[in-house]
Amino acid sequence: MELDDIRNRVASAARQAGRDAGEITLIAVSKVQPDDRVVAVLDAGQRVFGENYVQEAQGKWPAWRDRYDGVALHMIGPLQSNKARAAVGLFDAIHTLDRMSLAKKLAAQITEQGRAPQLFVQVNTGDEPQKAGILADELPGFLAACRDLGLSPEGLMCIPPEGEDPVPHFRLLRRLAGENGLPLLSMGMSADFEAAIAEGATHIRVGSAIFGARDYG
Ligand SMILES: *Cc1c(COP(=O)(O)O)cnc(C)c1O
């Protein structure tokens, strides 16, 4: 199946970059996919999944988590502050910490629930006005403010601008992570995960290349 093909491509991209494939987490992005496709990928042994919508994830994952051991769920979509409670309860990682109001809500929920998802700060590497994410210049201050709230972000995440070469964005993200002492890099999707691995990605988010095209109809 496609999953094997993607795993092989991850392994060879890692080898070419002189990296250990074991340090790269493949997140299978299952948003909007029909259940049978997700179950097939679970049956093939994949355990790390990405979702974009809290409500959709809440609807489908509890039952699969009962049936399959060791499932890890990563929130990779924009997170509304009023979904912070549900997100902290459901996800093992949140890649889209992108503003102070959300940081405050997450900090409160982490304290209340005694459960701390791994956190990535989303960076708007292309300085795109319509896109979520912290601007590169503002990252050190944002991270300091997060730490003041008791949060410990471990990595950075980016979605490069449509239609641009993603590599300069991956490089920027890697440089920012290095400058700020963060070990994890969430970057690379179906079209560019091999380039992201070459630039140091530790988490790649691959949807359609594993599951097929999404049907939003
Ligand atoms: C949907 C989505 C992906 C997966 O995209 P594909 O091109 O299908 O691999 C990755 N990251 C984010 C943030 C997404 O929203």
PDB file of N, CA and C in Angstrom, residues 16-115:
ATOM      1  N   GLN A  16      19.987   9.598   2.486  1.00  0.00           N
ATOM      2  CA  GLN A  16      20.683  10.589   1.649  1.00  0.00           C
ATOM      3  C   GLN A  16      21.143  11.795   2.449  1.00  0.00           C
ATOM      4  N   ALA A  17      20.377  12.118   3.504  1.00  0.00           N
ATOM      5  CA  ALA A  17      20.743  13.275   4.332  1.00  0.00           C
ATOM      6  C   ALA A  17      21.712  12.872   5.440  1.00  0.00           C
ATOM      7  N   GLY A  18      22.089  11.598   5.469  1.00  0.00           N
ATOM      8  CA  GLY A  18      22.982  11.127   6.524  1.00  0.00           C
ATOM      9  C   GLY A  18      22.305  11.123   7.887  1.00  0.00           C
ATOM     10  N   ARG A  19      20.992  10.928   7.872  1.00  0.00           N
ATOM     11  CA  ARG A  19      20.251  10.930   9.134  1.00  0.00           C
ATOM     12  C   ARG A  19      19.692   9.543   9.423  1.00  0.00           C
ATOM     13  N   ASP A  20      19.372   9.322  10.694  1.00  0.00           N
ATOM     14  CA  ASP A  20      18.749   8.080  11.117  1.00  0.00           C
ATOM     15  C   ASP A  20      17.232   8.233  10.918  1.00  0.00           C
ATOM     16  N   ALA A  21      16.623   7.340  10.129  1.00  0.00           N
ATOM     17  CA  ALA A  21      15.180   7.438   9.867  1.00  0.00           C
ATOM     18  C   ALA A  21      14.379   7.363  11.163  1.00  0.00           C
ATOM     19  N   GLY A  22      14.962   6.753  12.188  1.00  0.00           N
ATOM     20  CA  GLY A  22      14.274   6.630  13.473  1.00  0.00           C
ATOM     21  C   GLY A  22      14.031   7.955  14.172  1.00  0.00           C
ATOM     22  N   GLU A  23      14.735   9.002  13.743  1.00  0.00           N
ATOM     23  CA  GLU A  23      14.501  10.308  14.377  1.00  0.00           C
ATOM     24  C   GLU A  23      13.432  11.115  13.645  1.00  0.00           C
ATOM     25  N   ILE A  24      12.798  10.493  12.628  1.00  0.00           N
ATOM     26  CA  ILE A  24      11.750  11.196  11.875  1.00  0.00           C
ATOM     27  C   ILE A  24      10.400  10.525  12.140  1.00  0.00           C
ATOM     28  N   THR A  25       9.458  11.303  12.651  1.00  0.00           N
ATOM     29  CA  THR A  25       8.114  10.789  12.920  1.00  0.00           C
ATOM     30  C   THR A  25       7.214  11.092  11.733  1.00  0.00           C
ATOM     31  N   LEU A  26       6.664  10.036  11.164  1.00  0.00           N
ATOM     32  CA  LEU A  26       5.704  10.189  10.064  1.00  0.00           C
ATOM     33  C   LEU A  26       4.307  10.323  10.665  1.00  0.00           C
ATOM     34  N   ILE A  27       3.713  11.503  10.480  1.00  0.00           N
ATOM     35  CA  ILE A  27       2.342  11.739  10.945  1.00  0.00           C
ATOM     36  C   ILE A  27       1.415  11.514   9.749  1.00  0.00           C
ATOM     37  N   ALA A  28       0.553  10.519   9.855  1.00  0.00           N
ATOM     38  CA  ALA A  28      -0.399  10.241   8.773  1.00  0.00           C
ATOM     39  C   ALA A  28      -1.609  11.152   8.977  1.00  0.00           C
ATOM     40  N   VAL A  29      -1.798  12.093   8.064  1.00  0.00           N
ATOM     41  CA  VAL A  29      -2.847  13.106   8.240  1.00  0.00           C
ATOM     42  C   VAL A  29      -4.180  12.567   7.705  1.00  0.00           C
ATOM     43  N   SER A  30      -5.052  12.213   8.658  1.00  0.00           N
ATOM     44  CA  SER A  30      -6.271  11.467   8.317  1.00  0.00           C
ATOM     45  C   SER A  30      -7.520  12.332   8.243  1.00  0.00           C
ATOM     46  N   LYS A  31      -7.356  13.651   8.346  1.00  0.00           N
ATOM     47  CA  LYS A  31      -8.542  14.526   8.281  1.00  0.00           C
ATOM     48  C   LYS A  31      -9.374  14.249   7.032  1.00  0.00           C
ATOM     49  N   VAL A  32     -10.681  14.222   7.233  1.00  0.00           N
ATOM     50  CA  VAL A  32     -11.655  14.124   6.146  1.00  0.00           C
ATOM     51  C   VAL A  32     -11.599  12.802   5.361  1.00  0.00           C
ATOM     52  N   GLN A  33     -10.733  11.876   5.754  1.00  0.00           N
ATOM     53  CA  GLN A  33     -10.624  10.626   5.001  1.00  0.00           C
ATOM     54  C   GLN A  33     -11.713   9.649   5.444  1.00  0.00           C
ATOM     55  N   PRO A  34     -12.197   8.845   4.497  1.00  0.00           N
ATOM     56  CA  PRO A  34     -13.195   7.825   4.869  1.00  0.00           C
ATOM     57  C   PRO A  34     -12.609   6.834   5.890  1.00  0.00           C
ATOM     58  N   ASP A  35     -13.464   6.358   6.797  1.00  0.00           N
ATOM     59  CA  ASP A  35     -13.010   5.467   7.867  1.00  0.00           C
ATOM     60  C   ASP A  35     -12.244   4.256   7.339  1.00  0.00           C
ATOM     61  N   ASP A  36     -12.712   3.676   6.235  1.00  0.00           N
ATOM     62  CA  ASP A  36     -12.059   2.434   5.790  1.00  0.00           C
ATOM     63  C   ASP A  36     -10.604   2.666   5.409  1.00  0.00           C
ATOM     64  N   ARG A  37     -10.300   3.850   4.890  1.00  0.00           N
ATOM     65  CA  ARG A  37      -8.895   4.127   4.545  1.00  0.00           C
ATOM     66  C   ARG A  37      -8.045   4.266   5.805  1.00  0.00           C
ATOM     67  N   VAL A  38      -8.615   4.890   6.833  1.00  0.00           N
ATOM     68  CA  VAL A  38      -7.860   5.078   8.077  1.00  0.00           C
ATOM     69  C   VAL A  38      -7.643   3.725   8.749  1.00  0.00           C
ATOM     70  N   VAL A  39      -8.680   2.895   8.760  1.00  0.00           N
ATOM     71  CA  VAL A  39      -8.565   1.567   9.383  1.00  0.00           C
ATOM     72  C   VAL A  39      -7.504   0.730   8.656  1.00  0.00           C
ATOM     73  N   ALA A  40      -7.454   0.843   7.337  1.00  0.00           N
ATOM     74  CA  ALA A  40      -6.443   0.085   6.585  1.00  0.00           C
ATOM     75  C   ALA A  40      -5.034   0.500   7.004  1.00  0.00           C
ATOM     76  N   VAL A  41      -4.859   1.782   7.240  1.00  0.00           N
ATOM     77  CA  VAL A  41      -3.535   2.290   7.632  1.00  0.00           C
ATOM     78  C   VAL A  41      -3.221   1.895   9.093  1.00  0.00           C
ATOM     79  N   LEU A  42      -4.238   1.901   9.946  1.00  0.00           N
ATOM     80  CA  LEU A  42      -4.054   1.375  11.316  1.00  0.00           C
ATOM     81  C   LEU A  42      -3.679  -0.105  11.262  1.00  0.00           C
ATOM     82  N   ASP A  43      -4.376  -0.861  10.428  1.00  0.00           N
ATOM     83  CA  ASP A  43      -4.091  -2.302  10.315  1.00  0.00           C
ATOM     84  C   ASP A  43      -2.683  -2.547   9.782  1.00  0.00           C
ATOM     85  N   ALA A  44      -2.175  -1.606   8.998  1.00  0.00           N
ATOM     86  CA  ALA A  44      -0.815  -1.745   8.468  1.00  0.00           C
ATOM     87  C   ALA A  44       0.239  -1.332   9.504  1.00  0.00           C
ATOM     88  N   GLY A  45      -0.224  -0.912  10.681  1.00  0.00           N
ATOM     89  CA  GLY A  45       0.720  -0.667  11.774  1.00  0.00           C
ATOM     90  C   GLY A  45       1.037   0.786  12.058  1.00  0.00           C
ATOM     91  N   GLN A  46       0.503   1.709  11.264  1.00  0.00           N
ATOM     92  CA  GLN A  46       0.752   3.135  11.531  1.00  0.00           C
ATOM     93  C   GLN A  46       0.048   3.532  12.837  1.00  0.00           C
ATOM     94  N   ARG A  47       0.722   4.288  13.667  1.00  0.00           N
ATOM     95  CA  ARG A  47       0.123   4.661  14.956  1.00  0.00           C
ATOM     96  C   ARG A  47       0.102   6.171  15.212  1.00  0.00           C
ATOM     97  N   VAL A  48       0.760   6.965  14.402  1.00  0.00           N
ATOM     98  CA  VAL A  48       0.783   8.410  14.633  1.00  0.00           C
ATOM     99  C   VAL A  48      -0.061   9.076  13.551  1.00  0.00           C
ATOM    100  N   PHE A  49      -1.079   9.817  13.982  1.00  0.00           N
ATOM    101  CA  PHE A  49      -2.030  10.419  13.050  1.00  0.00           C
ATOM    102  C   PHE A  49      -2.186  11.909  13.320  1.00  0.00           C
ATOM    103  N   GLY A  50      -2.491  12.651  12.269  1.00  0.00           N
ATOM    104  CA  GLY A  50      -2.727  14.083  12.396  1.00  0.00           C
ATOM    105  C   GLY A  50      -4.153  14.413  12.015  1.00  0.00           C
ATOM    106  N   GLU A  51      -4.744  15.332  12.766  1.00  0.00           N
ATOM    107  CA  GLU A  51      -6.103  15.799  12.479  1.00  0.00           C
ATOM    108  C   GLU A  51      -6.120  17.320  12.523  1.00  0.00           C
ATOM    109  N   ASN A  52      -7.072  17.919  11.777  1.00  0.00           N
ATOM    110  CA  ASN A  52      -7.169  19.381  11.718  1.00  0.00           C
ATOM    111  C   ASN A  52      -8.340  19.950  12.485  1.00  0.00           C
ATOM    112  N   TYR A  53      -9.329  19.122  12.769  1.00  0.00           N
ATOM    113  CA  TYR A  53     -10.558  19.631  13.362  1.00  0.00           C
ATOM    114  C   TYR A  53     -10.839  18.852  14.638  1.00  0.00           C
ATOM    115  N   VAL A  54     -10.991  19.595  15.754  1.00  0.00           N
ATOM    116  CA  VAL A  54     -11.190  18.949  17.045  1.00  0.00           C
ATOM    117  C   VAL A  54     -12.434  18.072  17.021  1.00  0.00           C
ATOM    118  N   GLN A  55     -13.515  18.637  16.474  1.00  0.00           N
ATOM    119  CA  GLN A  55     -14.775  17.903  16.512  1.00  0.00           C
ATOM    120  C   GLN A  55     -14.714  16.605  15.705  1.00  0.00           C
ATOM    121  N   GLU A  56     -14.113  16.679  14.542  1.00  0.00           N
ATOM    122  CA  GLU A  56     -13.984  15.471  13.725  1.00  0.00           C
ATOM    123  C   GLU A  56     -13.144  14.420  14.465  1.00  0.00           C
ATOM    124  N   ALA A  57     -12.059  14.862  15.062  1.00  0.00           N
ATOM    125  CA  ALA A  57     -11.178  13.915  15.757  1.00  0.00           C
ATOM    126  C   ALA A  57     -11.876  13.287  16.959  1.00  0.00           C
ATOM    127  N   GLN A  58     -12.655  14.115  17.688  1.00  0.00           N
ATOM    128  CA  GLN A  58     -13.388  13.603  18.848  1.00  0.00           C
ATOM    129  C   GLN A  58     -14.413  12.558  18.434  1.00  0.00           C
ATOM    130  N   GLY A  59     -14.945  12.733  17.231  1.00  0.00           N
ATOM    131  CA  GLY A  59     -15.976  11.810  16.774  1.00  0.00           C
ATOM    132  C   GLY A  59     -15.427  10.454  16.394  1.00  0.00           C
ATOM    133  N   LYS A  60     -14.221  10.406  15.868  1.00  0.00           N
ATOM    134  CA  LYS A  60     -13.777   9.122  15.329  1.00  0.00           C
ATOM    135  C   LYS A  60     -12.676   8.423  16.116  1.00  0.00           C
ATOM    136  N   TRP A  61     -11.823   9.172  16.839  1.00  0.00           N
ATOM    137  CA  TRP A  61     -10.648   8.517  17.431  1.00  0.00           C
ATOM    138  C   TRP A  61     -10.879   7.732  18.715  1.00  0.00           C
ATOM    139  N   PRO A  62     -11.809   8.136  19.596  1.00  0.00           N
ATOM    140  CA  PRO A  62     -11.954   7.334  20.829  1.00  0.00           C
ATOM    141  C   PRO A  62     -12.210   5.845  20.547  1.00  0.00           C
ATOM    142  N   ALA A  63     -13.037   5.538  19.580  1.00  0.00           N
ATOM    143  CA  ALA A  63     -13.340   4.126  19.291  1.00  0.00           C
ATOM    144  C   ALA A  63     -12.111   3.408  18.734  1.00  0.00           C
ATOM    145  N   TRP A  64     -11.354   4.091  17.856  1.00  0.00           N
ATOM    146  CA  TRP A  64     -10.141   3.451  17.307  1.00  0.00           C
ATOM    147  C   TRP A  64      -9.074   3.281  18.374  1.00  0.00           C
ATOM    148  N   ARG A  65      -9.027   4.236  19.296  1.00  0.00           N
ATOM    149  CA  ARG A  65      -8.037   4.096  20.377  1.00  0.00           C
ATOM    150  C   ARG A  65      -8.356   2.901  21.269  1.00  0.00           C
ATOM    151  N   ASP A  66      -9.641   2.575  21.391  1.00  0.00           N
ATOM    152  CA  ASP A  66     -10.002   1.368  22.154  1.00  0.00           C
ATOM    153  C   ASP A  66      -9.538   0.109  21.430  1.00  0.00           C
ATOM    154  N   ARG A  67      -9.569   0.151  20.113  1.00  0.00           N
ATOM    155  CA  ARG A  67      -9.240  -1.053  19.324  1.00  0.00           C
ATOM    156  C   ARG A  67      -7.762  -1.203  19.026  1.00  0.00           C
ATOM    157  N   TYR A  68      -7.032  -0.102  18.968  1.00  0.00           N
ATOM    158  CA  TYR A  68      -5.614  -0.169  18.580  1.00  0.00           C
ATOM    159  C   TYR A  68      -4.775   0.458  19.684  1.00  0.00           C
ATOM    160  N   ASP A  69      -3.776  -0.278  20.151  1.00  0.00           N
ATOM    161  CA  ASP A  69      -2.895   0.245  21.198  1.00  0.00           C
ATOM    162  C   ASP A  69      -1.901   1.245  20.627  1.00  0.00           C
ATOM    163  N   GLY A  70      -1.557   2.220  21.455  1.00  0.00           N
ATOM    164  CA  GLY A  70      -0.414   3.066  21.130  1.00  0.00           C
ATOM    165  C   GLY A  70      -0.666   4.138  20.096  1.00  0.00           C
ATOM    166  N   VAL A  71      -1.931   4.493  19.886  1.00  0.00           N
ATOM    167  CA  VAL A  71      -2.221   5.563  18.921  1.00  0.00           C
ATOM    168  C   VAL A  71      -1.804   6.915  19.515  1.00  0.00           C
ATOM    169  N   ALA A  72      -1.108   7.722  18.721  1.00  0.00           N
ATOM    170  CA  ALA A  72      -0.770   9.094  19.115  1.00  0.00           C
ATOM    171  C   ALA A  72      -1.444  10.043  18.136  1.00  0.00           C
ATOM    172  N   LEU A  73      -2.125  11.046  18.679  1.00  0.00           N
ATOM    173  CA  LEU A  73      -2.857  11.998  17.833  1.00  0.00           C
ATOM    174  C   LEU A  73      -2.220  13.377  17.908  1.00  0.00           C
ATOM    175  N   HIS A  74      -1.980  13.938  16.730  1.00  0.00           N
ATOM    176  CA  HIS A  74      -1.370  15.264  16.638  1.00  0.00           C
ATOM    177  C   HIS A  74      -2.372  16.244  16.039  1.00  0.00           C
ATOM    178  N   MET A  75      -2.588  17.358  16.721  1.00  0.00           N
ATOM    179  CA  MET A  75      -3.437  18.423  16.200  1.00  0.00           C
ATOM    180  C   MET A  75      -2.588  19.311  15.299  1.00  0.00           C
ATOM    181  N   ILE A  76      -2.948  19.393  14.012  1.00  0.00           N
ATOM    182  CA  ILE A  76      -2.133  20.177  13.084  1.00  0.00           C
ATOM    183  C   ILE A  76      -2.919  21.321  12.448  1.00  0.00           C
ATOM    184  N   GLY A  77      -4.198  21.454  12.813  1.00  0.00           N
ATOM    185  CA  GLY A  77      -5.023  22.517  12.226  1.00  0.00           C
ATOM    186  C   GLY A  77      -5.143  23.706  13.163  1.00  0.00           C
ATOM    187  N   PRO A  78      -5.685  24.814  12.653  1.00  0.00           N
ATOM    188  CA  PRO A  78      -5.885  26.000  13.500  1.00  0.00           C
ATOM    189  C   PRO A  78      -6.767  25.641  14.698  1.00  0.00           C
ATOM    190  N   LEU A  79      -6.359  26.085  15.869  1.00  0.00           N
ATOM    191  CA  LEU A  79      -7.082  25.703  17.087  1.00  0.00           C
ATOM    192  C   LEU A  79      -7.782  26.922  17.671  1.00  0.00           C
ATOM    193  N   GLN A  80      -9.110  26.846  17.723  1.00  0.00           N
ATOM    194  CA  GLN A  80      -9.885  27.918  18.357  1.00  0.00           C
ATOM    195  C   GLN A  80      -9.699  27.821  19.866  1.00  0.00           C
ATOM    196  N   SER A  81      -9.648  28.992  20.515  1.00  0.00           N
ATOM    197  CA  SER A  81      -9.429  28.997  21.964  1.00  0.00           C
ATOM    198  C   SER A  81     -10.519  28.230  22.711  1.00  0.00           C
ATOM    199  N   ASN A  82     -11.752  28.285  22.186  1.00  0.00           N
ATOM    200  CA  ASN A  82     -12.829  27.575  22.903  1.00  0.00           C
ATOM    201  C   ASN A  82     -12.762  26.060  22.736  1.00  0.00           C
ATOM    202  N   LYS A  83     -11.799  25.578  21.948  1.00  0.00           N
ATOM    203  CA  LYS A  83     -11.588  24.129  21.822  1.00  0.00           C
ATOM    204  C   LYS A  83     -10.353  23.673  22.600  1.00  0.00           C
ATOM    205  N   ALA A  84      -9.771  24.573  23.386  1.00  0.00           N
ATOM    206  CA  ALA A  84      -8.528  24.222  24.089  1.00  0.00           C
ATOM    207  C   ALA A  84      -8.746  23.070  25.063  1.00  0.00           C
ATOM    208  N   ARG A  85      -9.869  23.094  25.751  1.00  0.00           N
ATOM    209  CA  ARG A  85     -10.141  22.032  26.722  1.00  0.00           C
ATOM    210  C   ARG A  85     -10.173  20.669  26.029  1.00  0.00           C
ATOM    211  N   ALA A  86     -10.964  20.592  24.960  1.00  0.00           N
ATOM    212  CA  ALA A  86     -11.085  19.325  24.240  1.00  0.00           C
ATOM    213  C   ALA A  86      -9.745  18.911  23.639  1.00  0.00           C
ATOM    214  N   ALA A  87      -9.005  19.873  23.125  1.00  0.00           N
ATOM    215  CA  ALA A  87      -7.733  19.553  22.474  1.00  0.00           C
ATOM    216  C   ALA A  87      -6.721  18.991  23.474  1.00  0.00           C
ATOM    217  N   VAL A  88      -6.657  19.592  24.657  1.00  0.00           N
ATOM    218  CA  VAL A  88      -5.718  19.093  25.669  1.00  0.00           C
ATOM    219  C   VAL A  88      -6.117  17.685  26.110  1.00  0.00           C
ATOM    220  N   GLY A  89      -7.426  17.433  26.142  1.00  0.00           N
ATOM    221  CA  GLY A  89      -7.893  16.109  26.552  1.00  0.00           C
ATOM    222  C   GLY A  89      -7.626  15.027  25.516  1.00  0.00           C
ATOM    223  N   LEU A  90      -7.613  15.422  24.246  1.00  0.00           N
ATOM    224  CA  LEU A  90      -7.592  14.422  23.170  1.00  0.00           C
ATOM    225  C   LEU A  90      -6.221  14.214  22.539  1.00  0.00           C
ATOM    226  N   PHE A  91      -5.457  15.296  22.385  1.00  0.00           N
ATOM    227  CA  PHE A  91      -4.244  15.209  21.560  1.00  0.00           C
ATOM    228  C   PHE A  91      -2.977  14.968  22.378  1.00  0.00           C
ATOM    229  N   ASP A  92      -2.040  14.284  21.746  1.00  0.00           N
ATOM    230  CA  ASP A  92      -0.724  14.043  22.346  1.00  0.00           C
ATOM    231  C   ASP A  92       0.260  15.135  21.960  1.00  0.00           C
ATOM    232  N   ALA A  93      -0.048  15.834  20.885  1.00  0.00           N
ATOM    233  CA  ALA A  93       0.797  16.947  20.445  1.00  0.00           C
ATOM    234  C   ALA A  93      -0.083  17.977  19.758  1.00  0.00           C
ATOM    235  N   ILE A  94       0.285  19.244  19.914  1.00  0.00           N
ATOM    236  CA  ILE A  94      -0.411  20.340  19.250  1.00  0.00           C
ATOM    237  C   ILE A  94       0.644  21.141  18.493  1.00  0.00           C
ATOM    238  N   HIS A  95       0.471  21.209  17.154  1.00  0.00           N
ATOM    239  CA  HIS A  95       1.486  21.850  16.303  1.00  0.00           C
ATOM    240  C   HIS A  95       1.173  23.301  16.004  1.00  0.00           C
ATOM    241  N   THR A  96       0.044  23.792  16.503  1.00  0.00           N
ATOM    242  CA  THR A  96      -0.459  25.078  16.028  1.00  0.00           C
ATOM    243  C   THR A  96      -0.656  26.081  17.157  1.00  0.00           C
ATOM    244  N   LEU A  97       0.293  26.102  18.073  1.00  0.00           N
ATOM    245  CA  LEU A  97       0.300  27.165  19.082  1.00  0.00           C
ATOM    246  C   LEU A  97       0.780  28.429  18.364  1.00  0.00           C
ATOM    247  N   ASP A  98      -0.141  29.370  18.155  1.00  0.00           N
ATOM    248  CA  ASP A  98       0.157  30.489  17.250  1.00  0.00           C
ATOM    249  C   ASP A  98      -0.222  31.854  17.815  1.00  0.00           C
ATOM    250  N   ARG A  99      -0.618  31.903  19.075  1.00  0.00           N
ATOM    251  CA  ARG A  99      -0.968  33.216  19.647  1.00  0.00           C
ATOM    252  C   ARG A  99      -1.052  33.108  21.162  1.00  0.00           C
ATOM    253  N   MET A 100      -0.909  34.289  21.805  1.00  0.00           N
ATOM    254  CA  MET A 100      -0.858  34.334  23.267  1.00  0.00           C
ATOM    255  C   MET A 100      -2.171  33.907  23.901  1.00  0.00           C
ATOM    256  N   SER A 101      -3.300  34.310  23.291  1.00  0.00           N
ATOM    257  CA  SER A 101      -4.586  33.949  23.911  1.00  0.00           C
ATOM    258  C   SER A 101      -4.730  32.424  23.967  1.00  0.00           C
ATOM    259  N   LEU A 102      -4.261  31.746  22.933  1.00  0.00           N
ATOM    260  CA  LEU A 102      -4.325  30.280  22.929  1.00  0.00           C
ATOM    261  C   LEU A 102      -3.345  29.700  23.955  1.00  0.00           C
ATOM    262  N   ALA A 103      -2.166  30.286  24.058  1.00  0.00           N
ATOM    263  CA  ALA A 103      -1.184  29.802  25.039  1.00  0.00           C
ATOM    264  C   ALA A 103      -1.772  29.853  26.445  1.00  0.00           C
ATOM    265  N   LYS A 104      -2.480  30.941  26.747  1.00  0.00           N
ATOM    266  CA  LYS A 104      -3.084  31.084  28.079  1.00  0.00           C
ATOM    267  C   LYS A 104      -4.133  30.007  28.323  1.00  0.00           C
ATOM    268  N   LYS A 105      -4.974  29.770  27.315  1.00  0.00           N
ATOM    269  CA  LYS A 105      -6.020  28.748  27.456  1.00  0.00           C
ATOM    270  C   LYS A 105      -5.403  27.358  27.615  1.00  0.00           C
ATOM    271  N   LEU A 106      -4.383  27.085  26.825  1.00  0.00           N
ATOM    272  CA  LEU A 106      -3.736  25.764  26.920  1.00  0.00           C
ATOM    273  C   LEU A 106      -3.080  25.585  28.282  1.00  0.00           C
ATOM    274  N   ALA A 107      -2.410  26.637  28.755  1.00  0.00           N
ATOM    275  CA  ALA A 107      -1.738  26.530  30.064  1.00  0.00           C
ATOM    276  C   ALA A 107      -2.759  26.227  31.156  1.00  0.00           C
ATOM    277  N   ALA A 108      -3.901  26.903  31.098  1.00  0.00           N
ATOM    278  CA  ALA A 108      -4.933  26.678  32.114  1.00  0.00           C
ATOM    279  C   ALA A 108      -5.451  25.241  32.048  1.00  0.00           C
ATOM    280  N   GLN A 109      -5.652  24.742  30.836  1.00  0.00           N
ATOM    281  CA  GLN A 109      -6.183  23.380  30.685  1.00  0.00           C
ATOM    282  C   GLN A 109      -5.164  22.317  31.075  1.00  0.00           C
ATOM    283  N   ILE A 110      -3.910  22.579  30.787  1.00  0.00           N
ATOM    284  CA  ILE A 110      -2.858  21.614  31.144  1.00  0.00           C
ATOM    285  C   ILE A 110      -2.793  21.484  32.667  1.00  0.00           C
ATOM    286  N   THR A 111      -2.908  22.607  33.351  1.00  0.00           N
ATOM    287  CA  THR A 111      -2.935  22.568  34.817  1.00  0.00           C
ATOM    288  C   THR A 111      -4.178  21.834  35.307  1.00  0.00           C
ATOM    289  N   GLU A 112      -5.316  22.197  34.739  1.00  0.00           N
ATOM    290  CA  GLU A 112      -6.574  21.623  35.217  1.00  0.00           C
ATOM    291  C   GLU A 112      -6.646  20.115  34.963  1.00  0.00           C
ATOM    292  N   GLN A 113      -6.203  19.691  33.785  1.00  0.00           N
ATOM    293  CA  GLN A 113      -6.368  18.276  33.413  1.00  0.00           C
ATOM    294  C   GLN A 113      -5.158  17.423  33.799  1.00  0.00           C
ATOM    295  N   GLY A 114      -4.063  18.067  34.180  1.00  0.00           N
ATOM    296  CA  GLY A 114      -2.876  17.288  34.512  1.00  0.00           C
ATOM    297  C   GLY A 114      -2.364  16.479  33.337  1.00  0.00           C
ATOM    298  N   ARG A 115      -2.518  17.039  32.149  1.00  0.00           N
ATOM    299  CA  ARG A 115      -2.137  16.336  30.919  1.00  0.00           C
ATOM    300  C   ARG A 115      -1.481  17.365  30.014  1.00  0.00           C
TER     301      ARG A 115
END
